Structure formats: structure tokens, C-alpha cells
mmCIF file of C-alpha atoms (C1' of nucleotides) in Angstrom:
data_model
loop_
_atom_site.group_PDB
_atom_site.id
_atom_site.type_symbol
_atom_site.label_atom_id
_atom_site.label_comp_id
_atom_site.label_asym_id
_atom_site.label_seq_id
_atom_site.Cartn_x
_atom_site.Cartn_y
_atom_site.Cartn_z
ATOM 1 C CA MET A 28 195.667 83.894 99.601
ATOM 2 C CA MET A 29 197.016 87.005 98.036
ATOM 3 C CA LEU A 30 194.596 89.059 100.034
ATOM 4 C CA GLN A 31 195.725 87.324 103.190
ATOM 5 C CA LYS A 32 199.337 87.986 102.152
ATOM 6 C CA ALA A 33 198.631 91.736 101.736
ATOM 7 C CA GLN A 34 197.448 91.946 105.437
ATOM 8 C CA ILE A 35 200.520 90.367 106.885
ATOM 9 C CA THR A 36 202.391 92.782 109.080
ATOM 10 C CA GLU A 37 206.135 93.165 109.477
ATOM 11 C CA GLN A 38 205.908 91.922 113.013
ATOM 12 C CA GLN A 39 204.079 88.809 112.190
ATOM 13 C CA LEU A 40 206.696 87.968 109.602
ATOM 14 C CA LYS A 41 209.447 88.583 112.108
ATOM 15 C CA LYS A 42 207.833 86.202 114.558
ATOM 16 C CA ALA A 43 207.389 83.616 111.952
ATOM 17 C CA GLN A 44 211.011 83.936 110.866
ATOM 18 C CA ALA A 45 212.159 82.959 114.377
ATOM 19 C CA GLN A 46 209.776 79.969 114.316
ATOM 20 C CA VAL A 47 211.263 78.925 110.982
ATOM 21 C CA ARG A 48 214.751 79.157 112.294
ATOM 22 C CA ARG A 49 213.901 77.019 115.368
ATOM 23 C CA MET A 50 212.182 74.372 113.184
ATOM 24 C CA ALA A 51 215.030 74.316 110.736
ATOM 25 C CA ALA A 52 217.509 73.649 113.467
ATOM 26 C CA GLU A 53 215.268 70.933 114.937
ATOM 27 C CA LEU A 54 214.850 69.268 111.526
ATOM 28 C CA GLU A 55 218.588 69.585 110.890
ATOM 29 C CA ARG A 56 219.265 67.476 114.002
ATOM 30 C CA SER A 57 217.030 64.811 112.626
ATOM 31 C CA ARG A 58 218.928 64.545 109.372
ATOM 32 C CA ASP A 59 219.986 61.048 108.646
ATOM 33 C CA LEU A 60 222.456 60.412 105.910
ATOM 34 C CA ARG A 61 223.228 56.825 106.749
ATOM 35 C CA ARG A 62 220.656 55.135 104.635
ATOM 36 C CA VAL A 63 220.974 54.352 100.930
ATOM 37 C CA ILE A 64 217.567 54.715 99.230
ATOM 38 C CA VAL A 65 217.007 53.718 95.603
ATOM 39 C CA HIS A 66 214.068 54.521 93.405
ATOM 40 C CA VAL A 67 213.757 52.301 90.375
ATOM 41 C CA ASP A 68 211.426 53.284 87.479
ATOM 42 C CA MET A 69 210.848 51.423 84.233
ATOM 43 C CA ASP A 70 211.252 53.582 81.083
ATOM 44 C CA ALA A 71 207.873 54.248 79.380
ATOM 45 C CA PHE A 72 206.828 50.871 80.821
ATOM 46 C CA TYR A 73 203.583 49.911 79.012
ATOM 47 C CA ALA A 74 204.777 51.304 75.801
ATOM 48 C CA ALA A 75 208.127 49.525 76.190
ATOM 49 C CA VAL A 76 206.298 46.186 76.779
ATOM 50 C CA GLU A 77 204.289 46.594 73.715
ATOM 51 C CA MET A 78 207.225 47.586 71.598
ATOM 52 C CA ARG A 79 209.264 44.553 72.797
ATOM 53 C CA ASP A 80 206.467 42.258 71.742
ATOM 54 C CA SER A 81 205.668 43.871 68.418
ATOM 55 C CA PRO A 82 208.903 44.885 66.591
ATOM 56 C CA GLU A 83 206.932 46.797 64.011
ATOM 57 C CA LEU A 84 206.209 49.408 66.715
ATOM 58 C CA THR A 85 209.853 50.108 67.590
ATOM 59 C CA ASP A 86 210.598 52.935 65.259
ATOM 60 C CA ILE A 87 207.204 54.576 65.114
ATOM 61 C CA PRO A 88 205.507 56.990 67.512
ATOM 62 C CA MET A 89 203.070 54.836 69.670
ATOM 63 C CA ALA A 90 201.126 55.053 72.883
ATOM 64 C CA VAL A 91 199.240 52.689 75.058
ATOM 65 C CA GLY A 92 195.609 53.432 75.939
ATOM 66 C CA SER A 93 192.517 54.439 73.868
ATOM 67 C CA MET A 94 191.102 57.358 71.881
ATOM 68 C CA SER A 95 189.751 58.601 75.275
ATOM 69 C CA MET A 96 192.876 58.320 77.378
ATOM 70 C CA LEU A 97 196.516 57.302 77.024
ATOM 71 C CA SER A 98 198.504 55.633 79.801
ATOM 72 C CA THR A 99 201.939 56.321 78.274
ATOM 73 C CA SER A 100 203.705 56.873 75.085
ATOM 74 C CA ASN A 101 207.119 55.925 73.714
ATOM 75 C CA TYR A 102 209.877 58.400 73.384
ATOM 76 C CA HIS A 103 209.372 58.800 69.630
ATOM 77 C CA ALA A 104 205.850 59.957 70.395
ATOM 78 C CA ARG A 105 206.938 62.304 73.125
ATOM 79 C CA LYS A 106 208.857 64.364 70.586
ATOM 80 C CA PHE A 107 205.413 65.263 69.188
ATOM 81 C CA GLY A 108 204.157 66.309 72.647
ATOM 82 C CA VAL A 109 202.225 63.125 73.219
ATOM 83 C CA ARG A 110 202.153 62.435 77.019
ATOM 84 C CA ALA A 111 200.652 60.113 79.524
ATOM 85 C CA ALA A 112 197.080 61.159 80.702
ATOM 86 C CA MET A 113 196.413 62.788 77.371
ATOM 87 C CA PRO A 114 193.293 61.740 75.414
ATOM 88 C CA GLY A 115 194.160 59.721 72.430
ATOM 89 C CA PHE A 116 192.182 61.847 70.016
ATOM 90 C CA ILE A 117 194.141 64.944 71.044
ATOM 91 C CA ALA A 118 197.435 63.021 70.675
ATOM 92 C CA LYS A 119 196.384 62.113 67.158
ATOM 93 C CA LYS A 120 196.073 65.698 66.390
ATOM 94 C CA LEU A 121 199.479 66.420 67.516
ATOM 95 C CA CYS A 122 200.911 63.334 65.781
ATOM 96 C CA PRO A 123 198.615 61.942 63.094
ATOM 97 C CA SER A 124 200.753 58.843 62.525
ATOM 98 C CA LEU A 125 200.545 57.884 66.228
ATOM 99 C CA VAL A 126 199.647 54.212 66.705
ATOM 100 C CA ILE A 127 197.498 53.462 69.759
ATOM 101 C CA VAL A 128 197.825 50.047 71.315
ATOM 102 C CA PRO A 129 195.081 48.959 73.813
ATOM 103 C CA THR A 130 196.320 48.219 77.336
ATOM 104 C CA ASN A 131 197.200 44.577 78.273
ATOM 105 C CA PHE A 132 197.209 44.900 82.023
ATOM 106 C CA ASP A 133 197.784 41.111 82.596
ATOM 107 C CA LYS A 134 200.914 41.251 80.529
ATOM 108 C CA TYR A 135 202.235 44.302 82.537
ATOM 109 C CA ARG A 136 201.392 42.641 85.736
ATOM 110 C CA ALA A 137 203.403 39.591 84.674
ATOM 111 C CA VAL A 138 206.463 41.692 83.775
ATOM 112 C CA SER A 139 206.040 43.547 87.018
ATOM 113 C CA GLN A 140 206.214 40.305 88.914
ATOM 114 C CA GLU A 141 209.513 39.593 87.070
ATOM 115 C CA ILE A 142 211.107 42.814 88.098
ATOM 116 C CA ARG A 143 209.874 42.506 91.714
ATOM 117 C CA GLU A 144 211.677 39.250 92.060
ATOM 118 C CA ILE A 145 214.908 41.102 91.214
ATOM 119 C CA PHE A 146 213.999 43.920 93.672
ATOM 120 C CA ALA A 147 213.490 41.341 96.498
ATOM 121 C CA ASP A 148 217.122 40.117 96.013
ATOM 122 C CA TYR A 149 218.321 43.592 97.014
ATOM 123 C CA ASP A 150 215.662 44.536 99.557
ATOM 124 C CA PRO A 151 213.146 41.938 100.711
ATOM 125 C CA HIS A 152 211.056 44.858 102.117
ATOM 126 C CA PHE A 153 211.016 47.001 98.940
ATOM 127 C CA MET A 154 207.973 49.130 98.450
ATOM 128 C CA PRO A 155 206.216 48.849 95.048
ATOM 129 C CA MET A 156 204.522 52.107 94.108
ATOM 130 C CA SER A 157 202.830 50.885 90.968
ATOM 131 C CA LEU A 158 203.451 48.032 88.425
ATOM 132 C CA ASP A 159 206.609 49.758 87.094
ATOM 133 C CA GLU A 160 208.256 51.451 90.088
ATOM 134 C CA ALA A 161 209.509 50.757 93.572
ATOM 135 C CA TYR A 162 211.555 52.204 96.447
ATOM 136 C CA LEU A 163 214.389 50.007 97.901
ATOM 137 C CA ASP A 164 216.553 50.440 100.892
ATOM 138 C CA LEU A 165 219.936 49.147 99.781
ATOM 139 C CA THR A 166 221.819 49.844 103.061
ATOM 140 C CA ASP A 167 221.827 46.220 104.258
ATOM 141 C CA HIS A 168 222.524 44.750 100.831
ATOM 142 C CA LEU A 169 225.540 46.974 100.433
ATOM 143 C CA GLU A 170 226.937 45.860 103.695
ATOM 144 C CA GLN A 171 226.633 42.268 102.808
ATOM 145 C CA ARG A 172 227.954 42.853 99.355
ATOM 146 C CA GLN A 173 231.364 44.055 100.693
ATOM 147 C CA SER A 174 232.244 40.508 101.660
ATOM 148 C CA TRP A 175 230.794 38.787 98.616
ATOM 149 C CA PRO A 176 233.044 36.856 96.273
ATOM 150 C CA ASP A 177 233.074 37.943 92.502
ATOM 151 C CA SER A 178 230.928 34.914 91.603
ATOM 152 C CA LEU A 179 227.957 36.422 93.542
ATOM 153 C CA ARG A 180 228.357 39.642 91.579
ATOM 154 C CA THR A 181 228.700 37.994 88.215
ATOM 155 C CA HIS A 182 225.904 38.113 85.734
ATOM 156 C CA PHE A 183 225.646 36.952 82.193
ATOM 157 C CA HIS A 184 225.059 38.890 79.059
ATOM 158 C CA LEU A 185 222.590 37.816 76.406
ATOM 159 C CA ILE A 186 224.544 37.368 73.309
ATOM 160 C CA ILE A 187 223.018 37.249 69.875
ATOM 161 C CA THR A 188 225.555 36.426 67.305
ATOM 162 C CA ARG A 189 225.384 36.250 63.615
ATOM 163 C CA SER A 190 224.643 32.567 63.738
ATOM 164 C CA ASN A 191 221.738 33.141 66.070
ATOM 165 C CA PHE A 192 223.379 31.686 69.136
ATOM 166 C CA PHE A 193 222.222 32.627 72.564
ATOM 167 C CA LEU A 194 223.998 32.375 75.804
ATOM 168 C CA PHE A 195 222.525 33.626 78.986
ATOM 169 C CA CYS A 196 222.106 32.690 82.522
ATOM 170 C CA LYS A 197 219.514 32.442 85.232
ATOM 171 C CA GLU A 198 220.407 31.181 88.761
ATOM 172 C CA GLU A 199 217.278 29.062 88.966
ATOM 173 C CA ASP A 200 217.929 27.155 85.722
ATOM 174 C CA SER A 201 219.630 23.754 86.100
ATOM 175 C CA ILE A 202 220.440 22.925 82.556
ATOM 176 C CA GLU A 203 224.138 21.777 82.442
ATOM 177 C CA LEU A 204 226.706 23.383 80.289
ATOM 178 C CA PRO A 205 230.085 21.725 79.478
ATOM 179 C CA GLN A 206 232.499 22.566 82.364
ATOM 180 C CA GLU A 207 235.138 24.246 80.261
ATOM 181 C CA THR A 208 232.785 26.887 78.937
ATOM 182 C CA VAL A 209 232.660 29.147 82.001
ATOM 183 C CA PRO A 210 234.995 28.025 84.704
ATOM 184 C CA GLU A 211 234.633 28.684 88.454
ATOM 185 C CA MET A 212 230.987 29.890 88.413
ATOM 186 C CA ASP A 213 228.329 29.086 90.932
ATOM 187 C CA LEU A 214 225.712 29.985 88.427
ATOM 188 C CA SER A 215 224.666 27.616 85.706
ATOM 189 C CA PRO A 216 224.771 29.188 82.309
ATOM 190 C CA VAL A 217 222.170 28.061 79.853
ATOM 191 C CA LEU A 218 222.957 27.359 76.306
ATOM 192 C CA PHE A 219 220.391 26.921 73.520
ATOM 193 C CA GLU A 220 220.270 27.079 69.872
ATOM 194 C CA ASP A 221 218.004 29.327 67.884
ATOM 195 C CA GLY A 222 219.139 28.397 64.418
ATOM 196 C CA PRO A 223 220.223 25.365 62.396
ATOM 197 C CA SER A 224 223.771 26.607 61.584
ATOM 198 C CA SER A 225 225.496 27.210 64.866
ATOM 199 C CA SER A 226 228.800 26.127 66.333
ATOM 200 C CA PRO A 227 229.436 25.702 69.998
ATOM 201 C CA CYS A 228 232.993 27.119 69.722
ATOM 202 C CA LEU A 229 231.414 30.611 69.473
ATOM 203 C CA ILE A 230 230.986 30.391 73.176
ATOM 204 C CA HIS A 231 234.669 30.139 73.835
ATOM 205 C CA GLU A 232 235.305 33.109 71.627
ATOM 206 C CA CYS A 233 232.806 35.251 73.373
ATOM 207 C CA ALA A 234 233.918 34.109 76.802
ATOM 208 C CA ALA A 235 237.380 34.996 76.061
ATOM 209 C CA GLY A 236 237.013 38.279 74.315
ATOM 210 C CA ASP A 237 233.611 39.998 74.284
ATOM 211 C CA GLY A 238 232.809 39.367 77.950
ATOM 212 C CA VAL A 239 229.899 37.029 78.011
ATOM 213 C CA PHE A 240 229.615 37.687 81.694
ATOM 214 C CA GLU A 241 230.289 40.791 83.713
ATOM 215 C CA VAL A 242 231.564 41.072 87.257
ATOM 216 C CA PHE A 243 229.950 44.007 89.023
ATOM 217 C CA GLY A 244 231.717 45.995 91.695
ATOM 218 C CA LYS A 245 230.900 46.462 95.344
ATOM 219 C CA SER A 246 229.895 50.197 95.183
ATOM 220 C CA ILE A 247 226.313 51.351 95.340
ATOM 221 C CA GLU A 248 226.442 52.435 91.716
ATOM 222 C CA GLU A 249 227.650 49.007 90.710
ATOM 223 C CA ALA A 250 224.948 47.366 92.646
ATOM 224 C CA VAL A 251 222.225 49.470 91.016
ATOM 225 C CA ARG A 252 223.816 49.041 87.611
ATOM 226 C CA GLU A 253 223.690 45.251 88.178
ATOM 227 C CA MET A 254 220.112 45.393 89.219
ATOM 228 C CA ARG A 255 219.102 47.303 86.132
ATOM 229 C CA PHE A 256 221.266 44.922 83.996
ATOM 230 C CA ARG A 257 219.470 41.927 85.397
ATOM 231 C CA ILE A 258 216.140 43.646 84.732
ATOM 232 C CA GLU A 259 217.102 44.157 81.079
ATOM 233 C CA GLN A 260 218.327 40.683 80.683
ATOM 234 C CA LYS A 261 215.248 39.165 82.260
ATOM 235 C CA THR A 262 212.572 41.305 80.611
ATOM 236 C CA MET A 263 214.340 43.054 77.616
ATOM 237 C CA LEU A 264 213.208 46.303 79.034
ATOM 238 C CA THR A 265 215.230 49.170 80.599
ATOM 239 C CA ALA A 266 214.892 50.884 83.854
ATOM 240 C CA SER A 267 216.233 54.127 85.413
ATOM 241 C CA ALA A 268 217.255 54.554 88.981
ATOM 242 C CA GLY A 269 217.934 57.222 91.535
ATOM 243 C CA ILE A 270 220.258 56.857 94.590
ATOM 244 C CA ALA A 271 219.930 59.189 97.461
ATOM 245 C CA PRO A 272 219.793 59.369 101.289
ATOM 246 C CA ASN A 273 216.040 59.525 101.311
ATOM 247 C CA MET A 274 212.863 58.657 99.418
ATOM 248 C CA MET A 275 212.038 62.244 98.328
ATOM 249 C CA LEU A 276 215.379 62.690 96.792
ATOM 250 C CA ALA A 277 215.813 59.277 95.265
ATOM 251 C CA LYS A 278 212.482 59.761 93.395
ATOM 252 C CA VAL A 279 213.839 63.022 91.811
ATOM 253 C CA CYS A 280 217.175 61.361 91.022
ATOM 254 C CA SER A 281 215.581 58.490 89.116
ATOM 255 C CA ASP A 282 214.163 61.099 86.724
ATOM 256 C CA LYS A 283 217.497 62.772 86.138
ATOM 257 C CA ASN A 284 219.160 60.282 83.587
ATOM 258 C CA LYS A 285 215.951 58.778 82.248
ATOM 259 C CA PRO A 286 215.692 56.696 80.128
ATOM 260 C CA ASN A 287 218.051 53.914 80.802
ATOM 261 C CA GLY A 288 220.281 55.702 83.174
ATOM 262 C CA GLN A 289 220.926 56.303 86.910
ATOM 263 C CA TYR A 290 221.981 59.138 89.189
ATOM 264 C CA ARG A 291 223.547 59.190 92.532
ATOM 265 C CA LEU A 292 223.278 62.041 94.965
ATOM 266 C CA PRO A 293 226.130 61.709 97.429
ATOM 267 C CA SER A 294 225.191 61.405 101.115
ATOM 268 C CA THR A 295 226.594 64.630 102.341
ATOM 269 C CA ARG A 296 224.690 67.655 103.575
ATOM 270 C CA GLU A 297 226.491 69.953 101.110
ATOM 271 C CA ALA A 298 225.606 67.724 98.107
ATOM 272 C CA VAL A 299 221.918 67.483 99.230
ATOM 273 C CA MET A 300 221.679 71.261 99.733
ATOM 274 C CA GLU A 301 223.338 71.931 96.473
ATOM 275 C CA PHE A 302 221.000 69.626 94.678
ATOM 276 C CA VAL A 303 217.851 70.930 96.329
ATOM 277 C CA GLN A 304 218.721 74.609 95.483
ATOM 278 C CA ASN A 305 218.114 74.253 91.802
ATOM 279 C CA LEU A 306 215.214 71.838 92.085
ATOM 280 C CA PRO A 307 211.958 73.061 90.610
ATOM 281 C CA VAL A 308 209.203 72.543 93.242
ATOM 282 C CA ARG A 309 207.029 70.762 90.715
ATOM 283 C CA LYS A 310 209.471 67.836 90.595
ATOM 284 C CA VAL A 311 208.766 67.070 94.321
ATOM 285 C CA PHE A 312 206.361 64.283 95.038
ATOM 286 C CA GLY A 313 203.242 65.683 96.509
ATOM 287 C CA ILE A 314 203.571 69.065 94.857
ATOM 288 C CA GLY A 315 201.213 69.030 91.860
ATOM 289 C CA LYS A 316 199.602 71.397 89.390
ATOM 290 C CA VAL A 317 197.641 73.396 92.030
ATOM 291 C CA SER A 318 200.387 73.771 94.618
ATOM 292 C CA GLU A 319 202.880 74.808 91.920
ATOM 293 C CA LYS A 320 200.547 77.583 90.708
ATOM 294 C CA MET A 321 200.005 78.756 94.304
ATOM 295 C CA LEU A 322 203.760 78.842 94.958
ATOM 296 C CA ASN A 323 204.386 80.479 91.575
ATOM 297 C CA ALA A 324 202.104 83.253 92.604
ATOM 298 C CA LEU A 325 204.398 83.893 95.468
ATOM 299 C CA ASP A 326 207.441 83.936 93.185
ATOM 300 C CA ILE A 327 208.515 80.521 94.274
ATOM 301 C CA SER A 328 209.580 78.163 91.537
ATOM 302 C CA SER A 329 212.722 76.363 92.830
ATOM 303 C CA CYS A 330 213.392 74.832 96.241
ATOM 304 C CA SER A 331 215.795 77.619 97.056
ATOM 305 C CA HIS A 332 212.996 80.150 96.746
ATOM 306 C CA LEU A 333 210.958 77.822 99.011
ATOM 307 C CA GLY A 334 213.613 77.995 101.651
ATOM 308 C CA GLN A 335 213.733 81.763 101.380
ATOM 309 C CA LYS A 336 209.967 82.232 101.869
ATOM 310 C CA MET A 337 209.262 79.699 104.691
ATOM 311 C CA ALA A 338 208.238 82.438 107.099
ATOM 312 C CA LEU A 339 205.677 83.862 104.672
ATOM 313 C CA LEU A 340 204.439 80.292 103.857
ATOM 314 C CA SER A 341 203.918 79.528 107.463
ATOM 315 C CA LEU A 342 201.339 82.358 107.559
ATOM 316 C CA LEU A 343 199.459 81.303 104.397
ATOM 317 C CA PHE A 344 199.527 77.470 104.405
ATOM 318 C CA SER A 345 198.354 74.823 106.934
ATOM 319 C CA GLU A 346 200.709 73.356 109.340
ATOM 320 C CA THR A 347 201.085 70.077 107.402
ATOM 321 C CA ALA A 348 201.672 71.712 104.128
ATOM 322 C CA TRP A 349 204.259 74.070 105.635
ATOM 323 C CA HIS A 350 205.994 71.232 107.321
ATOM 324 C CA HIS A 351 206.227 69.411 104.040
ATOM 325 C CA PHE A 352 207.685 72.533 102.284
ATOM 326 C CA MET A 353 210.074 72.971 105.198
ATOM 327 C CA GLN A 354 211.363 69.327 104.659
ATOM 328 C CA VAL A 355 211.718 69.723 101.003
ATOM 329 C CA SER A 356 213.544 72.950 101.248
ATOM 330 C CA LEU A 357 216.169 71.149 103.559
ATOM 331 C CA GLY A 358 216.365 68.152 101.206
ATOM 332 C CA LEU A 359 214.817 65.914 103.893
ATOM 333 C CA GLY A 360 212.630 62.928 103.267
ATOM 334 C CA SER A 361 211.691 59.590 104.752
ATOM 335 C CA THR A 362 214.730 57.160 105.174
ATOM 336 C CA ILE A 363 212.372 54.360 106.347
ATOM 337 C CA ILE A 364 210.535 52.530 103.633
ATOM 338 C CA PRO A 365 207.126 51.366 104.923
ATOM 339 C CA ARG A 366 207.201 47.608 104.867
ATOM 340 C CA HIS A 367 205.243 45.860 102.091
ATOM 341 C CA GLU A 368 203.140 43.755 104.370
ATOM 342 C CA GLU A 369 202.509 46.470 106.877
ATOM 343 C CA ARG A 370 201.106 48.958 104.408
ATOM 344 C CA LYS A 371 197.303 48.937 104.860
ATOM 345 C CA SER A 372 195.531 49.976 101.812
ATOM 346 C CA MET A 373 191.910 50.938 101.537
ATOM 347 C CA SER A 374 191.297 48.710 98.529
ATOM 348 C CA THR A 375 187.808 48.417 97.133
ATOM 349 C CA GLU A 376 187.565 44.823 98.380
ATOM 350 C CA ARG A 377 188.668 45.843 101.819
ATOM 351 C CA THR A 378 186.098 48.617 101.968
ATOM 352 C CA PHE A 379 183.335 46.236 101.014
ATOM 353 C CA LYS A 380 184.606 43.608 103.424
ATOM 354 C CA GLU A 381 184.744 45.969 106.252
ATOM 355 C CA LEU A 382 181.362 47.503 105.527
ATOM 356 C CA ASN A 383 179.982 44.003 105.456
ATOM 357 C CA ILE A 384 178.648 44.515 101.976
ATOM 358 C CA ALA A 385 177.604 41.193 100.288
ATOM 359 C CA GLU A 386 178.367 40.503 96.630
ATOM 360 C CA GLU A 387 174.711 40.535 96.028
ATOM 361 C CA GLN A 388 174.326 44.052 97.341
ATOM 362 C CA LEU A 389 177.296 45.225 95.489
ATOM 363 C CA SER A 390 175.892 43.899 92.125
ATOM 364 C CA LEU A 391 172.639 45.624 92.879
ATOM 365 C CA CYS A 392 174.468 48.915 93.483
ATOM 366 C CA ARG A 393 176.356 48.468 90.321
ATOM 367 C CA GLU A 394 173.194 47.856 88.379
ATOM 368 C CA LEU A 395 171.601 50.848 89.884
ATOM 369 C CA CYS A 396 174.494 53.064 88.858
ATOM 370 C CA GLU A 397 174.444 51.636 85.379
ATOM 371 C CA ASN A 398 170.717 52.514 84.999
ATOM 372 C CA LEU A 399 171.384 55.929 86.372
ATOM 373 C CA ALA A 400 174.290 56.391 84.006
ATOM 374 C CA GLU A 401 172.036 55.311 81.168
ATOM 375 C CA ASP A 402 169.374 57.817 82.178
ATOM 376 C CA MET A 403 171.924 60.628 82.477
ATOM 377 C CA LYS A 404 173.270 59.918 79.072
ATOM 378 C CA LYS A 405 169.774 60.036 77.649
ATOM 379 C CA GLU A 406 169.330 63.387 79.245
ATOM 380 C CA GLY A 407 172.461 64.599 77.625
ATOM 381 C CA LEU A 408 174.346 64.629 80.944
ATOM 382 C CA LYS A 409 177.984 63.534 81.253
ATOM 383 C CA VAL A 410 178.731 60.410 83.282
ATOM 384 C CA VAL A 411 182.152 60.877 84.897
ATOM 385 C CA THR A 412 182.907 57.921 87.153
ATOM 386 C CA GLU A 413 180.555 54.932 87.143
ATOM 387 C CA GLY A 414 182.666 52.665 89.178
ATOM 388 C CA SER A 415 183.234 55.123 92.021
ATOM 389 C CA LEU A 416 179.550 55.886 92.087
ATOM 390 C CA SER A 417 178.660 52.291 92.965
ATOM 391 C CA LEU A 418 181.276 52.394 95.761
ATOM 392 C CA ALA A 419 179.752 55.635 97.039
ATOM 393 C CA ALA A 420 176.315 54.036 96.956
ATOM 394 C CA CYS A 421 177.538 51.152 99.109
ATOM 395 C CA ASP A 422 179.475 53.428 101.423
ATOM 396 C CA SER A 423 176.307 55.502 102.167
ATOM 397 C "C1'" DA B 13 181.561 62.373 110.108
ATOM 398 C "C1'" DT B 14 181.148 63.855 105.620
ATOM 399 C "C1'" DA B 15 182.174 66.083 101.401
ATOM 400 C "C1'" DC B 16 185.340 68.052 98.574
ATOM 401 C "C1'" DA B 17 190.210 68.781 96.793
ATOM 402 C "C1'" DT B 18 194.811 67.574 95.516
ATOM 403 C "C1'" DA B 19 198.078 64.281 93.939
ATOM 404 C "C1'" DC B 20 200.075 60.103 92.155
ATOM 405 C "C1'" DC B 21 200.625 56.312 88.545
ATOM 406 C "C1'" DT C 27 182.819 60.871 68.882
ATOM 407 C "C1'" DA C 28 186.185 60.861 72.521
ATOM 408 C "C1'" DC C 29 189.431 64.066 78.646
ATOM 409 C "C1'" DT C 30 190.493 57.241 82.999
ATOM 410 C "C1'" DG C 31 190.278 54.711 87.267
ATOM 411 C "C1'" DG C 32 192.127 53.350 91.558
ATOM 412 C "C1'" DT C 33 194.127 54.754 95.965
ATOM 413 C "C1'" DA C 34 195.962 57.885 99.478
ATOM 414 C "C1'" DT C 35 195.818 61.926 101.956
ATOM 415 C "C1'" DG C 36 194.801 66.801 102.994
ATOM 416 C "C1'" DT C 37 191.224 70.493 103.987
ATOM 417 C "C1'" DA C 38 186.655 72.499 105.095
ATOM 418 C "C1'" DT C 39 182.522 72.403 107.440
#
DNA sequence: ATACATACC
DNA sequence: TACTGGTATGTAT
């Protein structure tokens, strides 16, 4: 690429510059700042679930995974440089006291289901990206919200008092509470005891002073704060969120005040351009280790550099890659969240189904691959991906 | 069409 | 001792 770069003439660059200007103007015309896109991301998800369920893990560095590979680590462990996608045995060298907990996928799936129920209240067409994160379009919710009474924006705190008294609320629970406790609420608060020595009058005290419930406002920030609050009440886990006019920016914003925070990028061209100027290219979804290295070699590390070198990039990268860079440098991204149901995925099952592969054939392929893997190990060869091999065998 | 590469969680 | 596994998409031939 550097060789190619050296052969570029002044004239080529000039011509490209004109092209870039035309494209920028066209993209600018397509800019849409009307949508409110939110990216929600659970904080250190797997690790947080394990810490929640095992209190002895809360104050120590821990990670979820195995000696071969870690999925994620808690913030304590991150101080030692222990990261997701790091082999456990290397993490142990960085942090000898690290506790590694095996993954409990079923548990994370269950928690994921819980948070998705909350997401659906704000955007029935939200797009889950993994068990712990999702994109939501809050534009419609926000419009509805403006005419909502306070009661629909009221949510209950979980209170743990000295006498082990809990009060919290779930809309779907139907357990009755004495009327005088929380007046004028559509929601039914639930009251239950978790200790022998408790007195109901505590509720009155809390309701009057400490704010057992909270009324959230009508702004986007309040709506997102409310959503995060509900997630925390329901799962005892925290989430971070980013609010922006498109998916690309929302994703970056959700990382800004992590953990347990949120960040809103105002929906104005000026704010977006300002934000994008100082944004390291590596932060952008789709620009990974390799692309970063290539861009760095061209003295590009932030998105402002990206914008300055678009003409050069058009001569070195493919049309699609260049187009992506172009969008990024202008702070543009998708404002339409592909609908959950409409997204077609090439799942393993689907592949098998479409290729008309019988369960029998599949297990035969798997067996074949297992045998092959065995033989390879005997020969001292490294087996990288057994699962994908069986899929490849079927594919062929 | 196929293989290989990059990226994401 | 030990460096994933699943999915999507881009690039090269």
C-alpha cells in the first residue's frame, strides 16, 4: 500500500479531491438528525452476573472463562491489565490472585431475557447485538412520553433497611399493599419481609422522606436513566448507554461514561462534527486492529485526520471501505435499526437446513472431524477449530 | 463460486 | 499445559 502511495501523482490526488467534495456534499444532504438512537451495554456483563451471585467475588479481581480464554473480567481485574479475549493463564501472570469462574451461559441468557423485556417497552423493534447489548430507536417512545402522566414514569426503588425490609415494585405483580402506603399509583407495589423483626411503619417513613419511588422526566436523558434504573432494579446489574442521532455514534457514546453511566450527543451537525473530530478511528465499529494499523501508517489516528485524507484513501482502499471511512469522518451512520424479525442470520441450523443436511450426516461429519483432530494431536499438530471444520465438511 | 481476511461480542 | 467459538461481511481469485 505504501508502494502504491508513492506512485500517486499530484494530478490523481487533485481529481480525487474533487470527487471527495462531491461525495461529501451528497452525504451531507442525506444527513438525518431526527432520530434518537440509543445503544445500551451491560457493564462487564458475565463478570457482573457472577459477582452478583457470589458475594465473595465482589472485592477481588475475577474473570469469567477458562485458563485458555477469558470472556470478560471485572473492573478490579482490569486494573491489572486483565482483558476480555485474553487467555486465562496469561491473565494469571499479570494478576496471580485472579479468580477465574467458568461461564454459565444459561444464566446469562436468562438475565438477557430480563433486560430485553425492558428494552421492548421502549422500542418493540430493538436490535439485540449480543446477550448484553442492544440498539434502540427511542424516537417514537419519546413522542408518546410527552403526553404521559407522572404515574407512567414512576418507578420504585429497592430499599434495604436496617431491619431487612424490602419494598419494590413490578407492574406485573398483583400482590396488594394497603392503600395508604403509596397513593395514586397505577402500579402495585409489592411488600415482603426478609427478617423476623420488621415493622410496616418503615414504609411510611421511606415513602415520605427517602423517596421510595422516583418520577422520571420526559426528556431523552430521563427516559434512558429510567431504563437503566429499571434494569438495575430487576437484575441488580448496571448498564451504560449512549444517546445519539445514529447507530455509529450511539455505540461510541455508550462507552464514554462506562461503567454505570450514559452520554448524550446532541442532535446538531455542529455537536456531531465536534465529537467526531477527536474520535480515535479504532473506537469506530468496523475498524479493528488491522484497519487501525493501515490508517496509522498513513498518519491517521483520529477521525479528523480521516476527513483530511479522504482523497488519498480513495486511491488506496476499496470503494466500500472508502465509503465507510467517508461516513465516519462526517459522523454519519444508520438511523434505521434493522428489525429484529427481519434480520436474517446464517445460523448453523439454517445452513444445515438449507443444505438439506440430515442430523445423521451431521453427526457423521462431527465424528470424522473428531477423529481427524485426534490424529492431528497425535502428530503434534495444533487443532484450531473443530466445530467449524464439521460445518465446512458439510458445506463441501 | 470459493477461499481467505477482518471484525465483532 | 493452556490463545475461543459463532456470525457477518469484505476482498481476492
